[in-house]
Coordinates of C-alpha atoms in Angstrom, one line a residue:
X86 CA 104.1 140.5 124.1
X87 CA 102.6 143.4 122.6
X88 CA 102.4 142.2 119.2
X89 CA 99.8 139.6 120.5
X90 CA 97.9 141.5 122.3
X91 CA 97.2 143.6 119.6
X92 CA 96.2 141.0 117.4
X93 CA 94.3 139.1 119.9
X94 CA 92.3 142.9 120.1
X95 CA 91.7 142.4 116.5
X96 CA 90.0 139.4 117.6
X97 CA 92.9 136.9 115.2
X98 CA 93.3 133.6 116.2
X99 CA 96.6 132.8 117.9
X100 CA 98.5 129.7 118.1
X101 CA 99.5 129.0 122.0
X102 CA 102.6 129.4 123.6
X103 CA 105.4 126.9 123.8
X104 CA 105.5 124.4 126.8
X105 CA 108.5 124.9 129.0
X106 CA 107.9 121.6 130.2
X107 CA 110.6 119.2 129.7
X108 CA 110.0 115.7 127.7
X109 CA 110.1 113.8 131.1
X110 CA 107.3 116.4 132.9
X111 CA 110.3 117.7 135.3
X112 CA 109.9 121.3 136.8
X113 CA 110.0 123.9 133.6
X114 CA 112.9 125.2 131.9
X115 CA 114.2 127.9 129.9
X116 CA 113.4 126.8 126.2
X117 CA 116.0 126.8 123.5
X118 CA 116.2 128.8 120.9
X119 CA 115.4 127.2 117.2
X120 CA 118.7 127.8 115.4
X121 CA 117.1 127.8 112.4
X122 CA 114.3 130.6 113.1
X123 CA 115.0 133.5 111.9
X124 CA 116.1 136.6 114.0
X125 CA 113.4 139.2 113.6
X126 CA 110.7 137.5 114.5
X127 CA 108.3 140.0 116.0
X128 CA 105.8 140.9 113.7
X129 CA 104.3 137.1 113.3
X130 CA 101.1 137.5 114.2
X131 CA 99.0 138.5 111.5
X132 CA 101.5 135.8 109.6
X133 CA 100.4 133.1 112.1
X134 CA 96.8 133.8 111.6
X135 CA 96.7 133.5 107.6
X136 CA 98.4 130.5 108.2
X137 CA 95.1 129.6 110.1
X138 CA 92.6 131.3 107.1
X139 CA 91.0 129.3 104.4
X140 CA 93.1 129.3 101.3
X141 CA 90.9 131.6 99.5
X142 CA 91.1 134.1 101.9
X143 CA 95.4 133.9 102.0
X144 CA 95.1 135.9 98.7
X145 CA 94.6 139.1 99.7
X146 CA 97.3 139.8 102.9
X147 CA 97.9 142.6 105.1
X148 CA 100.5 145.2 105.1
X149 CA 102.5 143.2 107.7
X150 CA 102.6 140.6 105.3
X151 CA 104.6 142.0 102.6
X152 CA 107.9 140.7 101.6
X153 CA 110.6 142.2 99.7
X154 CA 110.9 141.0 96.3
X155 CA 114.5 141.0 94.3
X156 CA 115.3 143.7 91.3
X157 CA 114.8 140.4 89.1
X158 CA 111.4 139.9 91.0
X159 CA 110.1 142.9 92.0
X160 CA 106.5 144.0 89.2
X161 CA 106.0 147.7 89.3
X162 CA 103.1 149.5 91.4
X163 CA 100.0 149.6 89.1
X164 CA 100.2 152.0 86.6
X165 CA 98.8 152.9 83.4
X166 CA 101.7 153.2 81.4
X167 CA 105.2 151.1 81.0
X168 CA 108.3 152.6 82.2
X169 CA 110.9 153.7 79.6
X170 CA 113.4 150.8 78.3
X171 CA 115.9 151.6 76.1
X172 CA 117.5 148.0 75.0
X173 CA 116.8 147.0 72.3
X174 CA 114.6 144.1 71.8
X175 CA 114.8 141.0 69.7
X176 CA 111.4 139.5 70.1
X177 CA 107.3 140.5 71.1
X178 CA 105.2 137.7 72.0
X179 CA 102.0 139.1 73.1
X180 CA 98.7 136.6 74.4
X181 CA 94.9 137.6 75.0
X182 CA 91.7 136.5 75.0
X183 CA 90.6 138.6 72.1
X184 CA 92.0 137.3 68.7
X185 CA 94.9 139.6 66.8
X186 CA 92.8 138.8 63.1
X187 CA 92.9 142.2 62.7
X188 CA 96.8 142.1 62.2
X189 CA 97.0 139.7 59.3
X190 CA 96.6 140.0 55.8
X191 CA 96.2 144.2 55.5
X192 CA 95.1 145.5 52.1
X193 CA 97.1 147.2 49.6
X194 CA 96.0 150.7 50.2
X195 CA 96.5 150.0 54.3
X196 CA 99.7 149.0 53.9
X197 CA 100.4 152.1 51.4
X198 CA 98.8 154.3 54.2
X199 CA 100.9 152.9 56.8
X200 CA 103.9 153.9 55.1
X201 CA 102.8 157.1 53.8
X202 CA 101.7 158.4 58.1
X203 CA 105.1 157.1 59.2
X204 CA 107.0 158.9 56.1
X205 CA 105.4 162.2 57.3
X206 CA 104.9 161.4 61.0
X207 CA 101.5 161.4 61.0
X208 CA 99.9 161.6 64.7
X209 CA 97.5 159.1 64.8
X210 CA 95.4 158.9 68.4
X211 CA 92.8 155.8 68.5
X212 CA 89.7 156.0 70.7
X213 CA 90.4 153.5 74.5
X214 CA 88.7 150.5 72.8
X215 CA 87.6 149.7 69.4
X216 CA 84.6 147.3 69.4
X217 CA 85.7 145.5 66.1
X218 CA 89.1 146.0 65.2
X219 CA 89.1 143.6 62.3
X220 CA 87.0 146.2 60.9
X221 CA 89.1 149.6 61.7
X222 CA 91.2 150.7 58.9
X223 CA 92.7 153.3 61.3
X224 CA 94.1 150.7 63.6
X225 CA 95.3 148.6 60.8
X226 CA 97.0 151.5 59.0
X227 CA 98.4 152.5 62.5
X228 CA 99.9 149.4 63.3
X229 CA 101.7 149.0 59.7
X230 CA 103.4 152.2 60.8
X231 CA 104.4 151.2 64.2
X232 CA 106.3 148.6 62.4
X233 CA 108.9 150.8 60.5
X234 CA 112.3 151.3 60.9
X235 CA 115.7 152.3 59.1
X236 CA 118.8 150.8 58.8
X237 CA 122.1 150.8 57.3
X238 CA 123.4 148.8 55.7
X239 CA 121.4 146.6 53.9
X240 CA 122.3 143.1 52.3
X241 CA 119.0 141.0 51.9
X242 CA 120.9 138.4 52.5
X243 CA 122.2 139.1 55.8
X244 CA 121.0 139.4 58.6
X245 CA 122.2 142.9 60.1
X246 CA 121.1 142.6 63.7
X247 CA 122.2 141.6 66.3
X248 CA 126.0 141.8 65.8
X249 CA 127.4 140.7 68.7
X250 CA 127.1 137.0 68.7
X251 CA 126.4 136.7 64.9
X252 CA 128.7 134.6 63.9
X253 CA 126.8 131.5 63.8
X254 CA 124.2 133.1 62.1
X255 CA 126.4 135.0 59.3
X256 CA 128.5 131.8 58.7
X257 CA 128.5 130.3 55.0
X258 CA 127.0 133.9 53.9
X259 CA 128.4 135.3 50.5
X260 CA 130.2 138.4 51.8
X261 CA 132.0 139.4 48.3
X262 CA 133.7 142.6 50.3
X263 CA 135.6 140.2 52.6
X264 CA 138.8 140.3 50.2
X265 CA 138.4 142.6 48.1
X266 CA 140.0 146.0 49.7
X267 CA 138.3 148.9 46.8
X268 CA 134.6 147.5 48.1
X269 CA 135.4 147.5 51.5
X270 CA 136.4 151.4 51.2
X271 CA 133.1 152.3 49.2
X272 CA 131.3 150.4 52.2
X273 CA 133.0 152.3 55.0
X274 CA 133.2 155.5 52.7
X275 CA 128.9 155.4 52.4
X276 CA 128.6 154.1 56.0
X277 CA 130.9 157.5 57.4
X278 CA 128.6 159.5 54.9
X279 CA 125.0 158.4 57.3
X280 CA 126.8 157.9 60.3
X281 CA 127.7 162.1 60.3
X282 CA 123.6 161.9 58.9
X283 CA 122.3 160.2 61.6
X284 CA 124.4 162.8 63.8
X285 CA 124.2 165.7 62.5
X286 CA 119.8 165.2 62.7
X287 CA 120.4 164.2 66.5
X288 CA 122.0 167.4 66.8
X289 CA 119.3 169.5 65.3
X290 CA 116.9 167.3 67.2
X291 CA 114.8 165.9 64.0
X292 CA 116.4 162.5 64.9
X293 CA 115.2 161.4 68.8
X294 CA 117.9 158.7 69.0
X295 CA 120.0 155.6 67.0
X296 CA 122.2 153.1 67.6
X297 CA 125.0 152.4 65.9
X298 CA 125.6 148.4 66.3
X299 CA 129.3 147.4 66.2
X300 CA 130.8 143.0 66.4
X301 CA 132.0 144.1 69.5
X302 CA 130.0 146.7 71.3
X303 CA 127.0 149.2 70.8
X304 CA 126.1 152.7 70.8
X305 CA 123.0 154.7 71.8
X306 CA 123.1 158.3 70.9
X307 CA 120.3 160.3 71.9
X308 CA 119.0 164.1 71.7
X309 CA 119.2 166.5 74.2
X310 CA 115.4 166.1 76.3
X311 CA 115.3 162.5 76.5
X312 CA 116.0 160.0 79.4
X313 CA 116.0 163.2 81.2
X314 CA 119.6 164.6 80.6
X315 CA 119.7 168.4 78.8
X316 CA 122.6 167.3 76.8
X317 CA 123.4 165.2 73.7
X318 CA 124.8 162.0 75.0
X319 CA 126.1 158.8 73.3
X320 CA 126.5 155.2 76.1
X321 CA 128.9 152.6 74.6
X322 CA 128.5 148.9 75.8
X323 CA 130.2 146.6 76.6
X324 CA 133.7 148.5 76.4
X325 CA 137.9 147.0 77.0
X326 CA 140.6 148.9 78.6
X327 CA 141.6 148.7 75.2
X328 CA 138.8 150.7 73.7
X329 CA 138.5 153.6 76.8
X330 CA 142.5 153.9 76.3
X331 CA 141.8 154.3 72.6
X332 CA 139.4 156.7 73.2
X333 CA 141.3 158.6 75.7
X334 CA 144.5 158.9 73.4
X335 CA 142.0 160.2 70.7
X336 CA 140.8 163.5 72.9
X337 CA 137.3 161.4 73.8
X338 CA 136.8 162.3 77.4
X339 CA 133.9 160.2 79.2
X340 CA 132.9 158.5 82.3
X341 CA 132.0 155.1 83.8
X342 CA 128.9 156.1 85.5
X343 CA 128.5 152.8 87.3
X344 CA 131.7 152.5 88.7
X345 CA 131.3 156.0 89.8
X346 CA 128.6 155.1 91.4
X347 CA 130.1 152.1 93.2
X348 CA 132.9 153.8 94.2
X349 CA 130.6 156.5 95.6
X350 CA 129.0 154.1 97.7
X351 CA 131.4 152.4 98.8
X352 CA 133.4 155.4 100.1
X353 CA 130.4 156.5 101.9
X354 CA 129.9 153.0 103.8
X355 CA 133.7 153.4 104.7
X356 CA 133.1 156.7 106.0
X357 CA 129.9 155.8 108.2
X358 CA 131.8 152.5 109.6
X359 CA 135.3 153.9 110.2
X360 CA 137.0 151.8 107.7
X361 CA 139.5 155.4 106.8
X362 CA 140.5 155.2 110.5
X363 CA 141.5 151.8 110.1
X364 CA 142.9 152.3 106.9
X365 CA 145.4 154.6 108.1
X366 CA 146.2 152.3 111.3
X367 CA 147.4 149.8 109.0
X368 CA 149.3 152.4 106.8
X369 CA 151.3 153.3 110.3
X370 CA 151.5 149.0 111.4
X371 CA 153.4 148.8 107.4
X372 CA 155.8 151.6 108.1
X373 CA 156.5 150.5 111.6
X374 CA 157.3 146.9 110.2
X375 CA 159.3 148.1 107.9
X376 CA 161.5 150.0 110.2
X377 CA 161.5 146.9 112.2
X378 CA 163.4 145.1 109.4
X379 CA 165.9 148.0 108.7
X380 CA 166.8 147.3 112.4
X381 CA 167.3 143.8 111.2
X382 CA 169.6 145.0 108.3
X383 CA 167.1 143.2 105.7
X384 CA 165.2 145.6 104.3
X385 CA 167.0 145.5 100.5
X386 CA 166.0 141.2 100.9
X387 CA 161.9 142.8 101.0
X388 CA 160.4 143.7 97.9
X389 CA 158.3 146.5 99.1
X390 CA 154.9 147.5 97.0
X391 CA 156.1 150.1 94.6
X392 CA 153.8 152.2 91.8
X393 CA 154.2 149.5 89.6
X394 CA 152.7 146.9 91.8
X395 CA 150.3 149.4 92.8
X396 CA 149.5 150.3 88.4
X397 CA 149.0 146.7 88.0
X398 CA 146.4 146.0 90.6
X399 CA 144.3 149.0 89.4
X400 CA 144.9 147.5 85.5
X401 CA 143.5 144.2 86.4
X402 CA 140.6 145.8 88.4
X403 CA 139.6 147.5 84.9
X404 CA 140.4 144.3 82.8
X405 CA 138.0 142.5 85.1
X406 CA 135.2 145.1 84.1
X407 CA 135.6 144.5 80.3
X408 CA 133.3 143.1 78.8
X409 CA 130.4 143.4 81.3
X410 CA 127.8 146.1 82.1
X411 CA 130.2 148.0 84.2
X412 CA 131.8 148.9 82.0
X413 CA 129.6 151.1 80.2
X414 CA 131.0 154.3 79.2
X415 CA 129.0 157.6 79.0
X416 CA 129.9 160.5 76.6
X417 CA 128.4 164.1 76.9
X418 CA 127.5 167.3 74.9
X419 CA 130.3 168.2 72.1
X420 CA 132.5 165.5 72.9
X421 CA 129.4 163.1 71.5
X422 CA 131.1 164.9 68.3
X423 CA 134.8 163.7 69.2
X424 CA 133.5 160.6 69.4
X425 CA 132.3 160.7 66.0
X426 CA 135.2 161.1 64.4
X427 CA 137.0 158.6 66.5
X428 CA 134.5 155.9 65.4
X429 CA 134.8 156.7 61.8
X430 CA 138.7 156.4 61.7
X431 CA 138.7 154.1 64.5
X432 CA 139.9 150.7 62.9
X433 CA 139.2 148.3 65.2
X434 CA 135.7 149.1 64.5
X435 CA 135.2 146.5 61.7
X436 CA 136.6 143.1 62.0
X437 CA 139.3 141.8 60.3
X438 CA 138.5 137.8 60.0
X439 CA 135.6 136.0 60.4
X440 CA 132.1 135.9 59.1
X441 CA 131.5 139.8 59.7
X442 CA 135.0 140.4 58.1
X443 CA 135.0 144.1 56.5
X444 CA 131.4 144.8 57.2
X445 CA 130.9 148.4 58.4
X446 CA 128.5 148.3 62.0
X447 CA 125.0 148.8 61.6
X448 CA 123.0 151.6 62.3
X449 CA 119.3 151.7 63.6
X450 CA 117.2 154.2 63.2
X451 CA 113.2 155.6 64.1
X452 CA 113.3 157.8 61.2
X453 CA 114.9 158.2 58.2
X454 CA 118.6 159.6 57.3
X455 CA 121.2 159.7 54.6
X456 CA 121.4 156.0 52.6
X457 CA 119.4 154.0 54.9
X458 CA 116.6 151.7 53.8
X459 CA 113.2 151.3 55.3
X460 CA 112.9 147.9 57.0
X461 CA 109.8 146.3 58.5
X462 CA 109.4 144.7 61.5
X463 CA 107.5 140.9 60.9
X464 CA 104.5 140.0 62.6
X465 CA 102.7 136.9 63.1
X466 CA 99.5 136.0 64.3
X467 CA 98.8 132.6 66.0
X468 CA 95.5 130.8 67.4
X469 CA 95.7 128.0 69.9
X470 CA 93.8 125.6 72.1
X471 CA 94.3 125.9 75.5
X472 CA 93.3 123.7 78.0
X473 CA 90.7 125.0 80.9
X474 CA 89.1 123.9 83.6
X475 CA 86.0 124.3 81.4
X476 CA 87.5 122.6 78.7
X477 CA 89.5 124.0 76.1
X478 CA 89.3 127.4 75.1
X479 CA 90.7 129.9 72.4
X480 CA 94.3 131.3 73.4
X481 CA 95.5 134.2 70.6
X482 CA 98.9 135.6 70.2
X483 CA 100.8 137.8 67.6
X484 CA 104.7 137.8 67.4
X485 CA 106.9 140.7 66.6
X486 CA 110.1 139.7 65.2
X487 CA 112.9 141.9 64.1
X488 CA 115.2 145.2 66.4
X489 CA 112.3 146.6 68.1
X490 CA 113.2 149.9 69.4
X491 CA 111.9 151.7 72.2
X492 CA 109.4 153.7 70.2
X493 CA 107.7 151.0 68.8
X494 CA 107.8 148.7 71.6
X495 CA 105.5 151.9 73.2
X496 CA 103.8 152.1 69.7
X497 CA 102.9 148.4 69.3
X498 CA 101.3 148.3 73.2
X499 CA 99.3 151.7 72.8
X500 CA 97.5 150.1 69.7
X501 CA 97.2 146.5 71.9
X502 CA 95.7 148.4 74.5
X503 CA 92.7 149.8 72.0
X504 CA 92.3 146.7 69.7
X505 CA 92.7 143.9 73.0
X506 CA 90.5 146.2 75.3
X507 CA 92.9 147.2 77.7
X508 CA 93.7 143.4 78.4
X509 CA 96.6 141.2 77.2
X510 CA 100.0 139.8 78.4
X511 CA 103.3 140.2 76.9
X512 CA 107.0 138.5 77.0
X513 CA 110.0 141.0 76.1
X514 CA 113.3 139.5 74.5
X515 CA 115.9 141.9 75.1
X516 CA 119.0 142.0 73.0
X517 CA 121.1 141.4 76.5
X518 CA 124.1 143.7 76.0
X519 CA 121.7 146.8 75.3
X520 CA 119.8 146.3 78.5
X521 CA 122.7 148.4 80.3
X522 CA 121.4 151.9 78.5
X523 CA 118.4 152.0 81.2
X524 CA 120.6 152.8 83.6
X525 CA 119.9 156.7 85.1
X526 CA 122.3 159.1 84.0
X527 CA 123.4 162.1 86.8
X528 CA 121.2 164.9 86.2
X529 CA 122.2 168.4 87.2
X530 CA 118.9 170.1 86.5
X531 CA 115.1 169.3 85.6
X532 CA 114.0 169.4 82.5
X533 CA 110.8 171.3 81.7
X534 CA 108.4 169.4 80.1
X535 CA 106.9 172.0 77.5
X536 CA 110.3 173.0 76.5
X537 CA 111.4 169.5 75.9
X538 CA 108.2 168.7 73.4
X539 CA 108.6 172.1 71.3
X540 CA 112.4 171.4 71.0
X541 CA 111.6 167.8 69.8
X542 CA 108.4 168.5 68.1
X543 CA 109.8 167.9 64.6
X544 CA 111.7 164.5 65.8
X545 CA 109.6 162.1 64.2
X546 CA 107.4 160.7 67.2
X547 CA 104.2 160.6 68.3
X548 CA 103.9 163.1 71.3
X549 CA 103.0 160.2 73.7
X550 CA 106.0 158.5 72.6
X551 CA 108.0 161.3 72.9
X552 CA 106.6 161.9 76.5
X553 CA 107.3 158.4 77.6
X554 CA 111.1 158.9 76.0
X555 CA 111.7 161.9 78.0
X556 CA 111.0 160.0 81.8
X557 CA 114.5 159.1 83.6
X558 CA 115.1 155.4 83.4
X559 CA 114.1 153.5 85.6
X560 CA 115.0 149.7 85.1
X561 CA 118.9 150.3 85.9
X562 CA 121.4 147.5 84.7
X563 CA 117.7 145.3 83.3
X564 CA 115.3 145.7 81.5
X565 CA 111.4 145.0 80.9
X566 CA 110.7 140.9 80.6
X567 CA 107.1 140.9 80.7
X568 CA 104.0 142.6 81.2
X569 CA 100.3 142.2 82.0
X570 CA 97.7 144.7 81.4
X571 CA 94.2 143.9 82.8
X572 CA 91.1 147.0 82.5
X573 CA 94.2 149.2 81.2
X574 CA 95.9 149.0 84.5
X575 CA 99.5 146.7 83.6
X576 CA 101.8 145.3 86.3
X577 CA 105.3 144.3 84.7
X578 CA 108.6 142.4 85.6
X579 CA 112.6 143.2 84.8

């Protein structure tokens, strides 16, 4: 075959053919076919010869060699820079070589400084590689301000994120609201007061994005310019039929861009295989059985399919999507405002029993808004002995604890990249039922890029952040696990 002559040209060695021969030496025969080989087996011969390579030399195959790697599986092409990922993530463990020192223990005035640049979104740019960082007031000063965030609202206490699944964690905590109706009010009446905040600086675009975090569900509401959509635009996950009915009653009108999408696809595989033609065959075969038993004089005996049949099939196809990524609902442009007001008066919002009983949702912020209190994000350095082939060597590792949005999770890496000289490895901890808002939204026109960064200039960001913010999504229903970044190149995994 010509696949074998071509690598015998190339001068690889080949293993030989089969015999024919039977066991007993009789005249030859036609040889059976392995059942358990697979069908496309053409293009074996460069695979054949690696087989035949020293180990060392396996590392590095050819083109014919590649093999397609799952979504779950699959590390991006080398680039310099991570995609956009807009869950939100519980947890930063980051490993290198060089040792994280310079993150421990800042000085009062660093930590003062820190504060003060993020207060007045101070852009701060730090040169490819800092020789000592330990050193480098800049990059510790930086790095305090990476860690900044703003939520509502606060209860020392209690631990405000994640709410979905918090139960464990809230249970036994003094929640003095929890029966007393007049403090639950002033809660809800204060939480509606930053909530229209937060909204109403999204809308004038000196607010990028926030989530608003409910017992049941969350919210991402983000300016018009980012994830590349020209419109303000609010995703809710995971959602009932319950809640999209609610919503629908209300005036909120929305979509369910994945089921869209699936619904697309699916009609355009029916199309290319024919399935409408048999569709309606079997449409003609039930009326012509039916007429057959009107012949028979049975016809009333036969419950027939009727609308109602027909309501409660397409009810339990959208029960079965509640609850999971599906069912993710996508709001648009002034109807982000609808849905608003709907959340405010919406009273299935805050739970009625249980440990987060008459505690209003929580909302996260990148920048500051009406009532909310400036959180840090904890971080922990860590040395270790590792064992080597060599021995034992020095392992380092700093921990990020706390809702790490998207900007700092680009914030925190940009300063890694400087102070570990463009080499470290990382391990992401997404807060699951966020990892849904990378999907890609449709997009009806492109965005220009120079409009986008004077529109959102005043938003808070650092422009690289901002840039990085604006790029489609590209992660779909998953998000980033973990990344490696060697001589500032970084491969990473969802």
């Amino acid at each position: 075959p010509a696949p074998r002559r071509a690598a015998l040209a190339a001068g690889l060695p080949l293993r030989p053919f089969p015999t024919a021969a039977g066991r007993s030496g009789s005249a030859p025969a036609a040889a059976r076919r392995n059942p358990f080989a697979r069908l496309d087996n053409r293009p074996r011969a460069a695979e054949e010869s690696l087989e035949e390579l020293p180990r060392g030399q396996q590392e590095a195959p050819g083109p014919t060699e590649h093999k397609p790697l799952t979504e779950s599986e699959a590390p991006s092409s080398e680039s310099t820079e991570l995609p956009v990922d807009w869950s939100i993530k519980t947890r930063l463990l980051f490993t290198s070589s060089q040792p994280f020192a310079w993150a421990d223990h800042l000085k009062a005035q660093e930590e003062a400084q820190g504060l003060v640049q993020h207060c007045r979104a101070i852009e701060v740019t730090l040169p490819q590689s800092i020789q000592d960082p330990k050193l480098s007031t800049e990059l510790r000063c930086a790095f305090q301000q990476s860690l900044v965030y703003w939520l509502h609202p606060v209860f020392s206490w209690l631990p405000l994120f994640p709410r979905i699944g918090a139960a464990k964690k809230m249970t036994g905590k003094t929640s003095p609201w929890t029966n007393d109706e007049m403090v639950q009010q002033v809660l809800m009446s204060d939480w509606s007061v930053s909530f229209t905040s937060l909204y109403n600086m999204l809308k004038t675009k000196l607010c990028p994005y926030f989530y608003v975090c409910t017992y049941q569900f969350t919210v991402l509401f983000r300016a018009a310019g980012l994830a590349g959509s020209d419109a303000l635009t609010a995703l809710l996950s995971p959602t009932t039929r319950g809640l999209r009915e609610a919503m629908k009653n209300e005036g909120v009108e929305f979509s369910l861009p994945l089921i869209e999408e699936s619904v697309q696809k699916k009609k355009a595989h029916e199309t290319s295989f024919g399935y409408e033609e048999e569709q309606a065959i079997s449409d003609e075969d039930e009326e012509e059985s039916l007429s057959w038993l009107e012949e028979m004089g049975v016809q009333d005996k036969i419950k027939k399919p009727g609308k109602i049949s027909i309501k409660l099939h397409k009810e339990k196809h959208e029960v079965q999507m509640d609850h999971r990524p599906e069912s993710v609902v996508l709001v648009k442009g002034p109807n982000t405002f609808t849905l608003l007001n709907f959340l405010i008066n919406c009273k299935s919002l805050v739970a009625t029993s249980g440990s987060q009983a008459g505690l209003p949702p929580t909302l996260l912020s990148p920048v500051a808004f009406r009532g909310a209190t400036m959180q840090m994000l904890k971080a922990r350095s860590v040395n270790v002995k590792t064992q080597s082939l060599s021995g034992y060597k020095d392992q380092f590792s700093l921990e990020i604890t706390g809702p790490v949005m998207p900007h700092a999770l680009h914030s925190v890496t940009t300063l890694l990249r400087s102070s570990q000289k463009g080499s470290f490895s990382a391990g992401l901890y997404p807060h699951e039922p966020t990892a849904v808002f990378n999907i890609c939204l449709p997009l009806h026109k492109e965005l220009d890029k120079e409009v986008v960064h004077k529109d959102l200039a005043n938003c808070g960001l650092h422009p690289k952040t901002l840039e990085q913010l604006r790029q489609i999504p590209l992660l779909g229903k998953s998000s980033l696990r973990s990344v490696e970044m060697n001589d500032y190149i970084c491969n990473w995994r969802s």
